[in-house]
XYZ file of C-alpha atoms in Angstrom:
498
model
C 29.728 -12.848 -6.251
C 27.023 -14.897 -7.927
C 26.461 -14.938 -11.660
C 22.986 -13.460 -11.101
C 24.410 -9.966 -10.650
C 25.507 -9.808 -14.280
C 21.846 -9.885 -15.342
C 21.560 -6.320 -13.976
C 23.598 -5.048 -16.934
C 20.925 -6.103 -19.409
C 18.547 -3.357 -18.310
C 21.085 -0.508 -18.458
C 21.179 1.095 -21.889
C 23.875 3.671 -21.189
C 25.365 3.063 -17.754
C 26.302 0.290 -15.369
C 23.866 -0.732 -12.608
C 24.092 1.194 -9.342
C 26.321 0.010 -6.517
C 23.209 -0.370 -4.358
C 21.647 -2.749 -6.894
C 24.840 -4.795 -7.132
C 25.134 -5.003 -3.346
C 21.527 -6.215 -3.042
C 22.148 -8.995 -5.564
C 25.559 -10.056 -4.264
C 24.204 -12.419 -1.616
C 26.120 -10.891 1.294
C 25.082 -7.245 0.890
C 28.628 -6.132 0.049
C 29.465 -4.395 -3.190
C 32.512 -5.094 -5.378
C 35.735 -3.104 -5.593
C 34.623 -0.195 -7.752
C 36.689 0.605 -10.847
C 33.550 1.863 -12.623
C 32.310 5.071 -10.955
C 34.893 7.841 -11.533
C 35.152 9.681 -8.232
C 37.956 10.649 -5.843
C 38.741 7.748 -3.443
C 40.646 9.967 -0.970
C 38.060 12.655 -0.267
C 36.135 13.374 1.916
C 38.503 12.402 4.693
C 37.445 9.943 7.421
C 37.087 12.925 9.764
C 34.670 14.607 7.369
C 32.601 11.428 7.052
C 32.498 11.176 10.845
C 31.258 14.755 11.082
C 28.543 14.079 8.486
C 27.513 10.901 10.297
C 27.236 12.805 13.574
C 24.893 15.333 11.959
C 22.919 12.811 9.911
C 19.617 13.323 11.729
C 19.783 17.094 11.330
C 20.813 16.820 7.671
C 17.977 14.560 6.577
C 15.291 16.089 8.808
C 15.274 19.672 7.605
C 14.997 21.469 4.299
C 18.260 22.818 2.895
C 18.878 26.497 2.378
C 17.982 27.943 -0.999
C 20.368 27.426 -3.902
C 21.434 31.087 -3.745
C 22.862 30.611 -0.236
C 24.762 27.449 -1.156
C 26.001 28.981 -4.419
C 27.264 32.092 -2.629
C 29.337 29.936 -0.239
C 30.816 27.930 -3.109
C 31.620 31.098 -5.052
C 33.387 32.509 -2.000
C 35.674 29.473 -2.030
C 36.303 29.546 -5.773
C 36.662 33.300 -6.181
C 33.775 33.486 -8.649
C 30.961 36.065 -8.879
C 27.646 34.376 -7.954
C 25.955 36.060 -10.916
C 28.100 33.895 -13.227
C 27.341 30.555 -11.533
C 24.385 28.169 -11.505
C 24.487 25.101 -9.252
C 22.593 21.969 -10.211
C 21.619 18.574 -8.851
C 24.485 16.930 -10.718
C 25.877 17.734 -14.156
C 23.036 15.845 -15.853
C 20.473 18.330 -14.557
C 22.518 21.203 -15.965
C 23.013 19.419 -19.301
C 19.243 18.910 -19.471
C 18.547 22.616 -18.971
C 21.287 23.636 -21.403
C 19.616 21.433 -24.011
C 16.096 22.724 -23.377
C 17.011 26.401 -23.138
C 20.015 26.941 -25.402
C 20.187 24.205 -28.068
C 17.826 25.230 -30.862
C 18.308 22.632 -33.575
C 21.726 20.951 -33.702
C 24.696 20.081 -31.535
C 28.175 18.822 -32.481
C 30.137 16.581 -30.148
C 33.238 14.384 -30.500
C 32.592 10.699 -29.781
C 33.137 8.656 -27.717
C 32.289 10.974 -24.833
C 29.934 11.324 -21.868
C 26.659 9.812 -23.043
C 24.340 12.633 -21.971
C 25.930 14.946 -24.536
C 24.605 12.696 -27.307
C 21.507 11.189 -25.693
C 19.931 14.300 -24.142
C 19.620 16.417 -27.337
C 18.465 13.384 -29.355
C 15.726 12.793 -26.795
C 14.365 16.282 -27.487
C 14.525 15.942 -31.273
C 17.737 17.844 -31.968
C 20.221 16.847 -34.661
C 23.452 15.529 -33.159
C 26.528 15.834 -35.375
C 29.044 13.260 -34.109
C 32.753 13.839 -34.806
C 34.508 10.453 -34.486
C 37.742 10.379 -32.517
C 40.121 8.017 -34.280
C 41.567 4.983 -32.535
C 44.568 5.250 -34.861
C 45.278 8.674 -33.338
C 44.862 7.549 -29.752
C 41.392 9.179 -29.625
C 43.044 12.618 -29.537
C 40.784 15.532 -30.509
C 42.174 17.747 -33.291
C 40.421 21.053 -32.609
C 41.190 22.451 -36.078
C 39.530 19.497 -37.825
C 36.666 19.587 -35.342
C 36.105 23.271 -36.168
C 36.023 22.386 -39.888
C 33.510 19.651 -39.115
C 31.262 22.074 -37.201
C 31.346 24.484 -40.162
C 30.684 21.775 -42.742
C 27.684 20.434 -40.816
C 26.281 23.820 -39.887
C 26.090 22.829 -36.215
C 24.760 25.583 -33.968
C 26.249 24.286 -30.692
C 29.681 22.725 -30.124
C 30.698 20.658 -27.094
C 34.221 19.809 -25.931
C 34.959 17.675 -22.857
C 38.345 18.359 -21.271
C 39.546 15.858 -20.158
C 37.320 13.678 -22.287
C 35.358 10.760 -20.846
C 36.122 7.845 -21.389
C 39.650 8.276 -22.810
C 41.010 11.077 -20.610
C 42.285 13.114 -23.579
C 43.485 16.607 -22.630
C 43.518 19.940 -24.477
C 45.659 22.889 -23.439
C 43.941 26.072 -22.373
C 45.359 28.278 -25.144
C 44.055 25.883 -27.814
C 40.573 25.905 -26.287
C 40.552 29.701 -26.107
C 41.376 29.870 -29.824
C 38.592 27.396 -30.527
C 36.110 29.462 -28.499
C 37.113 32.592 -30.444
C 36.713 30.771 -33.773
C 33.221 29.623 -32.744
C 32.071 33.062 -31.567
C 29.162 33.084 -34.047
C 27.624 29.830 -32.769
C 24.607 29.805 -30.502
C 26.661 28.126 -27.782
C 30.021 26.530 -26.999
C 30.181 24.200 -23.977
C 33.479 23.222 -22.370
C 32.810 20.335 -19.973
C 35.559 20.428 -17.330
C 34.005 17.802 -15.054
C 37.326 15.954 -14.595
C 39.773 18.856 -14.952
C 40.691 18.928 -11.254
C 42.609 15.668 -11.764
C 44.776 17.030 -14.609
C 48.410 17.961 -14.042
C 49.565 18.685 -17.615
C 49.130 22.440 -17.130
C 49.278 24.716 -14.093
C 46.086 26.689 -14.891
C 44.115 24.609 -17.423
C 40.597 25.965 -16.868
C 38.916 28.356 -19.315
C 36.455 29.598 -16.668
C 37.879 33.185 -16.622
C 37.543 33.457 -20.414
C 34.046 31.948 -20.449
C 32.628 34.710 -18.263
C 33.783 37.327 -20.766
C 32.143 35.700 -23.796
C 28.467 35.825 -24.777
C 28.119 32.197 -25.915
C 30.353 30.018 -23.705
C 29.414 27.792 -20.760
C 31.889 25.821 -18.652
C 30.518 22.824 -16.771
C 32.231 21.707 -13.551
C 31.651 18.729 -11.268
C 31.704 18.493 -7.488
C 30.627 14.891 -6.945
C 33.515 13.456 -8.977
C 36.160 15.688 -7.413
C 34.910 15.303 -3.858
C 34.214 11.564 -4.089
C 30.492 12.030 -3.498
C 28.537 10.953 -6.579
C 25.513 10.141 -4.426
C 25.020 13.745 -3.330
C 24.507 14.962 -6.928
C 25.907 18.458 -7.185
C 27.789 20.430 -9.813
C 27.856 23.909 -11.319
C 28.239 25.863 -14.532
C 30.021 29.147 -15.160
C 29.089 31.653 -17.871
C 28.446 35.325 -18.402
C 25.691 36.653 -16.109
C 23.009 36.570 -18.816
C 23.592 32.916 -19.711
C 24.077 31.752 -16.135
C 21.027 33.697 -15.001
C 18.868 32.159 -17.710
C 19.669 28.657 -16.470
C 19.503 29.628 -12.799
C 16.025 31.111 -13.232
C 14.653 27.757 -14.422
C 16.017 25.648 -11.562
C 13.652 24.549 -8.777
C 13.803 26.336 -5.439
C 15.327 23.373 -3.567
C 17.213 21.624 -6.340
C 20.204 21.191 -3.992
C 19.814 18.814 -1.048
C 20.943 19.181 2.556
C 23.937 16.883 2.101
C 25.217 19.156 -0.681
C 24.792 22.186 1.569
C 26.656 20.629 4.501
C 29.551 19.487 2.300
C 29.927 22.897 0.640
C 30.024 24.620 4.022
C 32.628 22.114 5.289
C 35.022 22.689 2.409
C 36.568 25.909 3.672
C 38.262 24.022 6.501
C 39.464 21.103 4.370
C 41.207 22.685 1.398
C 44.605 21.209 2.277
C 43.192 17.672 2.496
C 41.443 18.135 -0.849
C 44.658 19.293 -2.540
C 46.512 16.262 -1.144
C 43.801 13.935 -2.408
C 44.191 15.233 -5.977
C 47.958 14.812 -5.810
C 47.527 11.224 -4.643
C 45.110 10.430 -7.485
C 47.654 11.754 -9.989
C 50.407 9.572 -8.500
C 48.087 6.562 -8.513
C 47.195 7.208 -12.160
C 50.844 6.962 -13.176
C 51.395 3.811 -11.133
C 48.199 2.160 -12.356
C 48.972 2.958 -15.992
C 52.351 1.253 -15.654
C 50.853 -1.849 -14.036
C 48.183 -2.222 -16.704
C 50.634 -1.586 -19.551
C 52.633 -4.617 -18.425
C 49.747 -6.961 -19.306
C 50.333 -8.587 -22.724
C 48.070 -7.268 -25.468
C 46.488 -4.540 -23.310
C 46.710 -0.978 -24.673
C 46.509 1.889 -22.163
C 45.800 5.384 -23.534
C 47.254 8.551 -21.955
C 44.799 10.172 -19.554
C 44.481 13.369 -17.542
C 41.295 12.217 -15.822
C 40.913 9.957 -12.789
C 40.390 6.969 -15.070
C 42.229 5.049 -17.799
C 40.871 3.918 -21.165
C 42.210 0.520 -22.165
C 41.833 -1.699 -25.229
C 41.588 -5.419 -24.613
C 43.708 -7.895 -26.576
C 42.414 -9.206 -29.890
C 39.694 -11.789 -29.336
C 38.748 -10.597 -25.844
C 35.064 -9.689 -25.453
C 34.482 -6.800 -23.057
C 31.222 -8.068 -21.599
C 32.797 -11.435 -20.828
C 35.806 -9.777 -19.172
C 33.500 -7.495 -17.184
C 31.225 -10.318 -16.024
C 34.070 -12.630 -15.024
C 35.892 -9.885 -13.140
C 32.684 -9.199 -11.241
C 31.613 -12.763 -10.461
C 35.042 -14.330 -9.913
C 37.069 -11.425 -8.477
C 34.450 -8.983 -7.082
C 35.822 -6.201 -9.292
C 33.466 -3.860 -11.188
C 34.724 -2.257 -14.421
C 33.083 -0.082 -17.084
C 32.745 -1.932 -20.398
C 32.359 0.683 -23.148
C 30.463 -1.178 -25.874
C 27.422 1.032 -25.330
C 29.312 4.288 -25.834
C 28.890 5.733 -29.324
C 32.272 5.717 -31.031
C 33.634 2.936 -28.842
C 33.215 -0.851 -28.817
C 33.197 -3.795 -26.455
C 36.977 -4.112 -26.805
C 37.407 -1.086 -24.534
C 37.172 -0.674 -20.767
C 37.277 2.492 -18.665
C 39.037 1.834 -15.358
C 38.873 4.319 -12.488
C 42.129 5.207 -10.739
C 42.222 3.594 -7.301
C 44.771 2.924 -4.523
C 47.529 0.395 -5.194
C 46.056 -2.552 -3.197
C 42.881 -2.330 -5.309
C 44.934 -2.057 -8.500
C 46.819 -5.220 -7.558
C 43.487 -7.016 -7.282
C 42.350 -5.677 -10.655
C 45.587 -6.614 -12.434
C 45.577 -10.085 -10.889
C 41.979 -10.609 -12.013
C 42.702 -9.366 -15.535
C 45.708 -11.663 -15.828
C 43.569 -14.678 -14.983
C 40.631 -13.693 -17.182
C 42.720 -12.754 -20.214
C 44.823 -15.900 -19.969
C 41.643 -17.964 -20.090
C 42.093 -19.549 -16.666
C 39.047 -20.372 -14.565
C 35.742 -20.984 -16.316
C 36.700 -20.608 -19.971
C 38.462 -17.833 -21.799
C 37.719 -14.131 -22.204
C 36.308 -14.490 -25.724
C 32.609 -14.568 -26.432
C 31.041 -17.965 -25.948
C 27.492 -19.109 -26.450
C 25.208 -16.422 -25.138
C 28.050 -14.168 -24.023
C 26.872 -10.611 -23.540
C 23.485 -11.586 -24.926
C 21.399 -8.598 -25.770
C 23.430 -5.984 -23.954
C 26.912 -5.894 -25.469
C 26.225 -2.535 -27.092
C 23.286 -0.375 -26.164
C 23.934 1.822 -29.198
C 24.573 -0.867 -31.804
C 21.735 0.470 -33.979
C 23.226 3.965 -33.848
C 26.687 2.620 -34.677
C 25.343 0.787 -37.707
C 23.358 3.799 -38.901
C 26.309 6.176 -38.531
C 28.537 3.676 -40.330
C 26.055 3.136 -43.141
C 25.436 6.839 -43.750
C 28.805 8.346 -42.845
C 26.756 10.682 -40.674
C 24.810 12.056 -43.637
C 21.407 11.010 -42.302
C 20.326 8.966 -45.329
C 21.567 5.730 -46.830
C 24.436 6.255 -49.245
C 25.747 4.231 -52.189
C 29.111 2.524 -52.075
C 31.741 5.028 -50.889
C 33.710 6.862 -53.574
C 37.429 7.690 -53.321
C 38.003 10.798 -51.239
C 40.483 13.464 -52.328
C 42.323 13.442 -48.980
C 41.555 10.183 -47.162
C 42.394 10.096 -43.482
C 44.247 7.057 -42.091
C 41.893 4.607 -40.429
C 42.492 2.004 -37.800
C 41.999 -1.528 -39.093
C 38.725 -2.651 -37.476
C 38.947 -5.796 -35.413
C 36.058 -8.270 -35.604
C 34.048 -8.508 -32.398
C 32.448 -11.882 -31.587
C 28.747 -11.421 -30.959
C 25.964 -13.878 -30.170
C 24.141 -13.321 -33.423
C 25.264 -11.735 -36.708
C 24.993 -7.970 -37.065
C 26.002 -5.778 -39.995
C 29.651 -4.871 -39.554
C 29.949 -1.210 -38.458
C 32.129 1.194 -40.368
C 34.200 3.810 -38.599
C 32.764 7.180 -39.655
C 35.265 9.820 -40.707
C 35.032 13.632 -40.499
C 34.136 15.143 -43.858
C 37.324 16.209 -45.684
C 37.749 19.927 -46.096
C 40.256 21.167 -48.636
C 43.045 23.231 -47.144
C 43.009 26.903 -48.031
C 45.219 29.855 -47.059
C 42.269 31.722 -45.567
C 38.831 30.192 -45.017
C 35.890 32.218 -46.343
C 33.677 34.036 -43.917
C 31.092 31.749 -42.394
C 27.439 32.643 -42.852
C 25.180 30.939 -40.278
C 22.565 28.751 -41.965
C 18.877 29.404 -41.693
C 17.083 27.363 -39.008
C 16.450 23.819 -40.132
C 12.874 22.496 -40.134
C 12.422 19.835 -37.419
C 13.376 16.362 -38.619
C 15.438 17.500 -41.613
C 19.143 16.501 -41.411
C 20.488 19.743 -42.885
C 24.081 19.620 -44.140
C 24.486 16.071 -42.888
C 24.024 14.531 -39.472
C 21.397 12.272 -37.959
C 17.967 13.268 -36.809
C 16.675 11.795 -33.584
C 14.035 9.879 -35.562
C 16.698 8.198 -37.685
C 18.669 7.257 -34.600
C 15.580 5.653 -33.074
C 14.686 4.013 -36.375
C 11.521 6.107 -36.746
C 10.398 7.560 -40.066
C 7.845 10.207 -39.135
C 8.480 13.947 -38.651
C 10.423 15.067 -35.609
C 8.980 17.052 -32.710
C 9.868 20.736 -32.724
C 12.829 21.906 -30.657
C 12.210 23.065 -27.111
C 13.229 25.992 -27.330
C 33.613 41.028 -13.379
C 36.574 38.602 -13.783
C 37.379 36.507 -10.662
C 40.515 36.529 -8.601
C 43.469 34.580 -9.959
C 43.703 32.373 -6.880
C 41.321 29.445 -6.708
C 40.297 27.101 -3.907
C 42.010 25.298 -2.214
C 44.628 28.076 -2.525
C 41.896 30.531 -1.562
C 41.340 28.417 1.550
C 44.848 29.102 2.738
C 46.782 26.058 1.472
C-alpha cells in the first residue's frame, strides 16, 4: 500500500479510519488484512452471506419492520422478556441515550476503555471520574478499590466493561453482582458486556438475569461484534422494564435497518454455526497469544475478548509500527496512543485465523528488528500531530491527579500504590511528561461508614475531585447544564437447539 494511506489517521481523533476509506486510498481498491476492527471472522457463514446477497434488492428497497418486531424476534432467541430490552443502531446509539437520559452530573469509568464511555458524557458537560488501570498490575480492575474510588469522588454513575476494551480483562460474575449490590444507591450502574460472548473463563458469565431485577442496572450487549457485522450497526441493552422502557421510548421509529432485521430473523436457523464460530475464535486467541509472545520484547496481556493488548518493546513508537505494517505489509492494527490511560507503546490486535496471524507476526518481526526503511522508533516527523488524540487530557489528568485543578508538588501518601516505571516515548516535539494518575488512597477500616449521596453539583464544578468537560477541552468558562419476570436459564444458541 502507498504511504498516502497513513495520512488518513491524522483526522481520526478517537478511532482508526474506516476500511472503505483505506480501500479507496490503497491504489488498487483492496483493503488491508484487518487486525483493527474487533468482530467475529467466522460468522456469518458463506451460506448466510449468499442468502443475504440473493435478497439484496429486497433488503435495500423496502423499509424494515418496526423495532418492536425485530426486538421480539431477538428476545425469542435469547429467552428475554421484550419489556426488558431496547435495541439500538449500534452500542454507541445506546450509550448516547444512556448519557442523555440517565447520567445527571458525573460518571466513573476505569481507563483505558472504550472511548465513548469517556467522550460521550464529556461532550454533554458531565464530570468524568477516571479510575486508572495500572500497567504494573496487568491493567486488571480491582472492583473493591474501584468502589472506594466511586465513593471518594461522589460519582453518580459507574461503568464496568467486561471484558474490557482494549486489554480484554475479565471479571467473574459473582464479583460483579457484589459490586452491583454495593452500588445500589447510585443513579446507575452499567455493565458493558459487548465482548462477553468470546469469553470462556466462566460457563455463565453474564449478569443479565440480575440486572433485570435491580432498579439501577443496565447491561449493554453487542450484535455486530459477535456476528461479524460491524457495518449493520445493531446492539441491545437489558434492564428492568422501567429503565429499558425509558430508553426504548426515545428511540426513532426505524432506528434499526433492513439488514439488521434480516440477520436477526436468520439467526434461529444458524445457532450451531454461531456456537462453532465462537469456539474457533477462542482457539485462535490462544494460538495467536503464543505466537506474539515469542517475539522479543513484546508483552501480551491475558484477554477474554476477541483481541489482544500488547506492549511494544522499549524504543518502539506505535504510530511508526502501525504505519509500516500498513504500507509495507498491508496489515492494519489499532495503535492505542489516543486512548485515555494508554500510550503509543500499546497495540490492540484482533484475533484472526492462523494464516493472517502468520502475516502479522512476520511483519512485526521485520518492523521491530528495524529491517526495511528504518527502524520502528520515532524518526523525524514520525506520527506528527496524531500520535495521541488525548495528549492534552493525559497531561491534565497527570498534572491534577484527577482533582480538576492544578496541584502543588505531590506530598507523600500514607499508603502509596506501586507504580510502573514510565518509559519515555519519542515524540516529534517536546511535550510535558505525563504522570500516571493513581486512585485516591482510602484507609482500610473494619466496616465502612454508611454512604450519604452528595447533593447535586452545580454544572462546571468538579465536586470531590474529577475533571469537568471544560477543563478537559481547555476551556475556562462555566459548563452547560446536564441534559437531563426473570428469563429462562437457557440462552441462544442453546435455545436454538444446539
